[in-house]
Amino acid sequence: MRTRDWLCRQVATGGDQRILKHACKLDDLENDRGVGLDRRRRMAREAKVRRFAVWVSEIGGPAPLLFVGLLEVGLLAGSVAPTIVAATTMAAIPYAAMFGLARVGKVSDRFVKERSQRMPILAAVLVVFVLGAVSVMLMGAPARLLLVIAVAIAALVIVMAVTLAWKISVHATLAAFFAGLQVYLFGAWGALGFVLLAIVLWSRRALNAHTVAQLLAGSALGVTLLGTYVWLASTFG
């Protein structure tokens, strides 16, 4: 600052051109530093937003939400062992497998962002789902738990069909279904699930994982599946 003040006094008193040029260089240097600092701050903010979006995508991902949903429905129906088996085979095991595949580089990421990689993964998950459904059925699982499993299998089949030509958001599908399920199970307090839905949708868009159309389509599918579950549970549960 002292050097800069001295230069300013020289310029004010008609100093030579060398001093003027040096002052201009200092101004340019400070401007560059200012731009660089602003850029670093902006990049730091963007990094924080991205980390939060990744965290939301993890917590509000298909497997964690399905795991919680299965536990809620099964335990509220008074079924412990079948519920644990269902949550483990249909949510915990697929999630662990995806984590492992992503870690060794077999897939783009834990959520299989690349549509071309999705079909074999979804087919494998479908096999696990069916095996889990058969297991809990043989264990005498309650009707409402079996209905959630049936809806999950139906959702997977629909997603597989859509994936042949397009990439629908599985995050949005499960988050919308989960939000509606909370209202069905817990009444007004369950509406907080829609806050989670909104944050999950934001996170997938912030990470550029899906377009708005893919997120809306996934949400619509989730709401449709929830309506189907409620009707079936009211009729047969």
GROMACS .gro file of C-alpha atoms in nm:
model
  237
    1MET     CA    1   0.000   0.000   0.000
    2ARG     CA    2   0.290   0.242   0.075
    3THR     CA    3   0.442   0.181  -0.269
    4ARG     CA    4   0.106   0.234  -0.433
    5ASP     CA    5   0.049   0.560  -0.242
    6TRP     CA    6   0.392   0.686  -0.346
    7LEU     CA    7   0.318   0.606  -0.711
    8CYS     CA    8  -0.012   0.782  -0.690
    9ARG     CA    9   0.162   1.095  -0.556
   10GLN     CA   10   0.414   1.078  -0.839
   11VAL     CA   11   0.137   1.051  -1.096
   12ALA     CA   12  -0.048   1.343  -0.934
   13THR     CA   13   0.263   1.562  -0.952
   14GLY     CA   14   0.335   1.478  -1.316
   15GLY     CA   15   0.585   1.195  -1.269
   16ASP     CA   16   0.768   1.040  -1.564
   17GLN     CA   17   0.625   0.773  -1.795
   18ARG     CA   18   0.816   0.490  -1.627
   19ILE     CA   19   0.634   0.557  -1.303
   20LEU     CA   20   0.302   0.580  -1.485
   21LYS     CA   21   0.362   0.247  -1.660
   22HIS     CA   22   0.461   0.082  -1.332
   23ALA     CA   23   0.145   0.211  -1.170
   24CYS     CA   24  -0.063   0.070  -1.455
   25LYS     CA   25   0.106  -0.270  -1.416
   26LEU     CA   26   0.023  -0.269  -1.047
   27ASP     CA   27  -0.339  -0.185  -1.126
   28ASP     CA   28  -0.355  -0.471  -1.379
   29LEU     CA   29  -0.196  -0.710  -1.131
   30GLU     CA   30  -0.443  -0.617  -0.857
   31ASN     CA   31  -0.734  -0.651  -1.102
   32ASP     CA   32  -0.612  -0.997  -1.204
   33ARG     CA   33  -0.579  -1.096  -0.841
   34GLY     CA   34  -0.930  -0.969  -0.774
   35VAL     CA   35  -1.073  -1.167  -1.066
   36GLY     CA   36  -0.882  -1.476  -0.955
   37LEU     CA   37  -1.008  -1.439  -0.599
   38ASP     CA   38  -1.368  -1.401  -0.717
   39ARG     CA   39  -1.330  -1.707  -0.936
   40ARG     CA   40  -1.189  -1.914  -0.651
   41ARG     CA   41  -1.471  -1.806  -0.423
   42ARG     CA   42  -1.727  -1.893  -0.688
   43MET     CA   43  -1.566  -2.232  -0.746
   44ALA     CA   44  -1.562  -2.296  -0.370
   45ARG     CA   45  -1.933  -2.215  -0.345
   46GLU     CA   46  -2.008  -2.441  -0.641
   47ALA     CA   47  -1.805  -2.721  -0.483
   48LYS     CA   48  -2.003  -2.689  -0.158
   49VAL     CA   49  -2.333  -2.698  -0.347
   50ARG     CA   50  -2.219  -3.003  -0.540
   51ARG     CA   51  -2.108  -3.185  -0.224
   52PHE     CA   52  -2.447  -3.118  -0.067
   53ALA     CA   53  -2.625  -3.238  -0.383
   54VAL     CA   54  -2.420  -3.558  -0.381
   55TRP     CA   55  -2.503  -3.612  -0.013
   56VAL     CA   56  -2.875  -3.563  -0.083
   57SER     CA   57  -2.859  -3.805  -0.376
   58GLU     CA   58  -2.702  -4.064  -0.150
   59ILE     CA   59  -2.941  -4.026   0.142
   60GLY     CA   60  -3.245  -3.986  -0.083
   61GLY     CA   61  -3.137  -4.251  -0.331
   62PRO     CA   62  -3.360  -4.539  -0.447
   63ALA     CA   63  -3.203  -4.802  -0.221
   64PRO     CA   64  -3.214  -4.605   0.109
   65LEU     CA   65  -3.573  -4.492   0.049
   66LEU     CA   66  -3.687  -4.841  -0.047
   67PHE     CA   67  -3.509  -4.980   0.260
   68VAL     CA   68  -3.691  -4.737   0.492
   69GLY     CA   69  -4.024  -4.785   0.315
   70LEU     CA   70  -4.009  -5.162   0.346
   71LEU     CA   71  -3.920  -5.136   0.715
   72GLU     CA   72  -4.207  -4.895   0.781
   73VAL     CA   73  -4.473  -5.103   0.608
   74GLY     CA   74  -4.351  -5.437   0.739
   75LEU     CA   75  -4.294  -5.336   1.101
   76LEU     CA   76  -4.623  -5.145   1.120
   77ALA     CA   77  -4.789  -5.467   1.003
   78GLY     CA   78  -4.623  -5.653   1.292
   79SER     CA   79  -4.383  -5.854   1.076
   80VAL     CA   80  -4.017  -5.852   1.177
   81ALA     CA   81  -3.819  -6.134   1.013
   82PRO     CA   82  -3.980  -6.109   0.666
   83THR     CA   83  -3.938  -5.733   0.676
   84ILE     CA   84  -3.568  -5.757   0.753
   85VAL     CA   85  -3.520  -6.013   0.476
   86ALA     CA   86  -3.710  -5.796   0.228
   87ALA     CA   87  -3.519  -5.479   0.317
   88THR     CA   88  -3.187  -5.662   0.300
   89THR     CA   89  -3.239  -5.845  -0.029
   90MET     CA   90  -3.421  -5.567  -0.214
   91ALA     CA   91  -3.234  -5.262  -0.090
   92ALA     CA   92  -2.918  -5.328   0.110
   93ILE     CA   93  -2.769  -5.595  -0.117
   94PRO     CA   94  -2.831  -5.408  -0.447
   95TYR     CA   95  -2.688  -5.089  -0.296
   96ALA     CA   96  -2.377  -5.267  -0.172
   97ALA     CA   97  -2.333  -5.433  -0.512
   98MET     CA   98  -2.361  -5.100  -0.695
   99PHE     CA   99  -2.111  -4.944  -0.457
  100GLY     CA  100  -1.867  -5.225  -0.530
  101LEU     CA  101  -1.916  -5.207  -0.909
  102ALA     CA  102  -1.862  -4.831  -0.908
  103ARG     CA  103  -1.553  -4.867  -0.692
  104VAL     CA  104  -1.385  -5.107  -0.936
  105GLY     CA  105  -1.491  -4.900  -1.235
  106LYS     CA  106  -1.741  -5.142  -1.386
  107VAL     CA  107  -2.010  -4.872  -1.398
  108SER     CA  108  -1.998  -4.493  -1.432
  109ASP     CA  109  -2.113  -4.433  -1.072
  110ARG     CA  110  -2.331  -4.585  -0.801
  111PHE     CA  111  -2.645  -4.457  -0.975
  112VAL     CA  112  -2.534  -4.569  -1.324
  113LYS     CA  113  -2.558  -4.232  -1.493
  114GLU     CA  114  -2.482  -4.381  -1.836
  115ARG     CA  115  -2.804  -4.519  -1.988
  116SER     CA  116  -2.612  -4.776  -2.192
  117GLN     CA  117  -2.495  -4.942  -1.869
  118ARG     CA  118  -2.834  -4.951  -1.701
  119MET     CA  119  -3.008  -5.247  -1.865
  120PRO     CA  120  -2.783  -5.532  -1.740
  121ILE     CA  121  -2.776  -5.374  -1.394
  122LEU     CA  122  -3.155  -5.339  -1.382
  123ALA     CA  123  -3.197  -5.698  -1.505
  124ALA     CA  124  -2.972  -5.824  -1.225
  125VAL     CA  125  -3.162  -5.619  -0.969
  126LEU     CA  126  -3.488  -5.761  -1.099
  127VAL     CA  127  -3.362  -6.114  -1.037
  128VAL     CA  128  -3.267  -6.019  -0.681
  129PHE     CA  129  -3.607  -5.858  -0.629
  130VAL     CA  130  -3.790  -6.170  -0.743
  131LEU     CA  131  -3.578  -6.393  -0.521
  132GLY     CA  132  -3.644  -6.163  -0.228
  133ALA     CA  133  -4.017  -6.162  -0.299
  134VAL     CA  134  -4.030  -6.542  -0.310
  135SER     CA  135  -3.832  -6.566   0.015
  136VAL     CA  136  -4.058  -6.335   0.215
  137MET     CA  137  -4.368  -6.493   0.067
  138LEU     CA  138  -4.254  -6.833   0.191
  139MET     CA  139  -4.189  -6.673   0.530
  140GLY     CA  140  -4.553  -6.565   0.550
  141ALA     CA  141  -4.505  -6.191   0.502
  142PRO     CA  142  -4.817  -5.972   0.551
  143ALA     CA  143  -5.014  -5.865   0.246
  144ARG     CA  144  -4.915  -5.497   0.266
  145LEU     CA  145  -4.545  -5.580   0.265
  146LEU     CA  146  -4.594  -5.810  -0.032
  147LEU     CA  147  -4.781  -5.530  -0.210
  148VAL     CA  148  -4.489  -5.289  -0.165
  149ILE     CA  149  -4.259  -5.555  -0.306
  150ALA     CA  150  -4.494  -5.611  -0.599
  151VAL     CA  151  -4.506  -5.238  -0.670
  152ALA     CA  152  -4.125  -5.218  -0.652
  153ILE     CA  153  -4.095  -5.502  -0.905
  154ALA     CA  154  -4.351  -5.334  -1.132
  155ALA     CA  155  -4.160  -5.006  -1.108
  156LEU     CA  156  -3.838  -5.181  -1.204
  157VAL     CA  157  -3.998  -5.346  -1.507
  158ILE     CA  158  -4.140  -5.012  -1.623
  159VAL     CA  159  -3.805  -4.840  -1.577
  160MET     CA  160  -3.637  -5.116  -1.777
  161ALA     CA  161  -3.885  -5.070  -2.061
  162VAL     CA  162  -3.837  -4.693  -2.065
  163THR     CA  163  -3.458  -4.729  -2.045
  164LEU     CA  164  -3.455  -4.895  -2.387
  165ALA     CA  165  -3.520  -4.554  -2.542
  166TRP     CA  166  -3.485  -4.294  -2.267
  167LYS     CA  167  -3.338  -4.232  -1.919
  168ILE     CA  168  -3.611  -4.181  -1.662
  169SER     CA  169  -3.511  -4.071  -1.311
  170VAL     CA  170  -3.527  -4.362  -1.067
  171HIS     CA  171  -3.442  -4.118  -0.788
  172ALA     CA  172  -3.755  -3.917  -0.868
  173THR     CA  173  -3.970  -4.231  -0.895
  174LEU     CA  174  -3.871  -4.366  -0.554
  175ALA     CA  175  -3.873  -4.024  -0.386
  176ALA     CA  176  -4.226  -3.948  -0.511
  177PHE     CA  177  -4.351  -4.292  -0.406
  178PHE     CA  178  -4.181  -4.258  -0.067
  179ALA     CA  179  -4.327  -3.912  -0.006
  180GLY     CA  180  -4.679  -4.031  -0.079
  181LEU     CA  181  -4.625  -4.343   0.131
  182GLN     CA  182  -4.538  -4.127   0.432
  183VAL     CA  183  -4.870  -3.944   0.403
  184TYR     CA  184  -5.054  -4.275   0.367
  185LEU     CA  185  -4.885  -4.422   0.675
  186PHE     CA  186  -4.854  -4.121   0.905
  187GLY     CA  187  -5.109  -3.866   0.789
  188ALA     CA  188  -5.030  -3.495   0.793
  189TRP     CA  189  -4.685  -3.540   0.944
  190GLY     CA  190  -4.597  -3.758   0.647
  191ALA     CA  191  -4.625  -3.452   0.421
  192LEU     CA  192  -4.269  -3.372   0.526
  193GLY     CA  193  -4.174  -3.644   0.281
  194PHE     CA  194  -4.253  -3.401   0.000
  195VAL     CA  195  -3.978  -3.173   0.130
  196LEU     CA  196  -3.739  -3.461   0.078
  197LEU     CA  197  -3.884  -3.514  -0.270
  198ALA     CA  198  -3.819  -3.150  -0.363
  199ILE     CA  199  -3.461  -3.162  -0.235
  200VAL     CA  200  -3.391  -3.488  -0.418
  201LEU     CA  201  -3.525  -3.346  -0.744
  202TRP     CA  202  -3.308  -3.037  -0.697
  203SER     CA  203  -2.999  -3.248  -0.626
  204ARG     CA  204  -3.036  -3.458  -0.942
  205ARG     CA  205  -3.077  -3.145  -1.151
  206ALA     CA  206  -2.789  -2.968  -0.976
  207LEU     CA  207  -2.563  -3.263  -1.055
  208ASN     CA  208  -2.684  -3.257  -1.416
  209ALA     CA  209  -2.783  -3.622  -1.378
  210HIS     CA  210  -3.127  -3.571  -1.536
  211THR     CA  211  -3.324  -3.324  -1.740
  212VAL     CA  212  -3.636  -3.161  -1.598
  213ALA     CA  213  -3.849  -3.387  -1.822
  214GLN     CA  214  -3.680  -3.701  -1.685
  215LEU     CA  215  -3.737  -3.584  -1.329
  216LEU     CA  216  -4.103  -3.502  -1.393
  217ALA     CA  217  -4.158  -3.836  -1.565
  218GLY     CA  218  -4.000  -4.020  -1.274
  219SER     CA  219  -4.214  -3.827  -1.025
  220ALA     CA  220  -4.530  -3.902  -1.223
  221LEU     CA  221  -4.442  -4.272  -1.226
  222GLY     CA  222  -4.383  -4.267  -0.851
  223VAL     CA  223  -4.720  -4.101  -0.783
  224THR     CA  224  -4.893  -4.353  -1.010
  225LEU     CA  225  -4.730  -4.643  -0.830
  226LEU     CA  226  -4.826  -4.496  -0.494
  227GLY     CA  227  -5.189  -4.463  -0.604
  228THR     CA  228  -5.181  -4.825  -0.721
  229TYR     CA  229  -5.040  -4.938  -0.388
  230VAL     CA  230  -5.300  -4.746  -0.187
  231TRP     CA  231  -5.582  -4.895  -0.395
  232LEU     CA  232  -5.444  -5.248  -0.362
  233ALA     CA  233  -5.379  -5.208   0.011
  234SER     CA  234  -5.734  -5.078   0.065
  235THR     CA  235  -5.878  -5.365  -0.138
  236PHE     CA  236  -5.664  -5.660  -0.037
  237GLY     CA  237  -5.463  -5.542   0.264
   0.00000   0.00000   0.00000
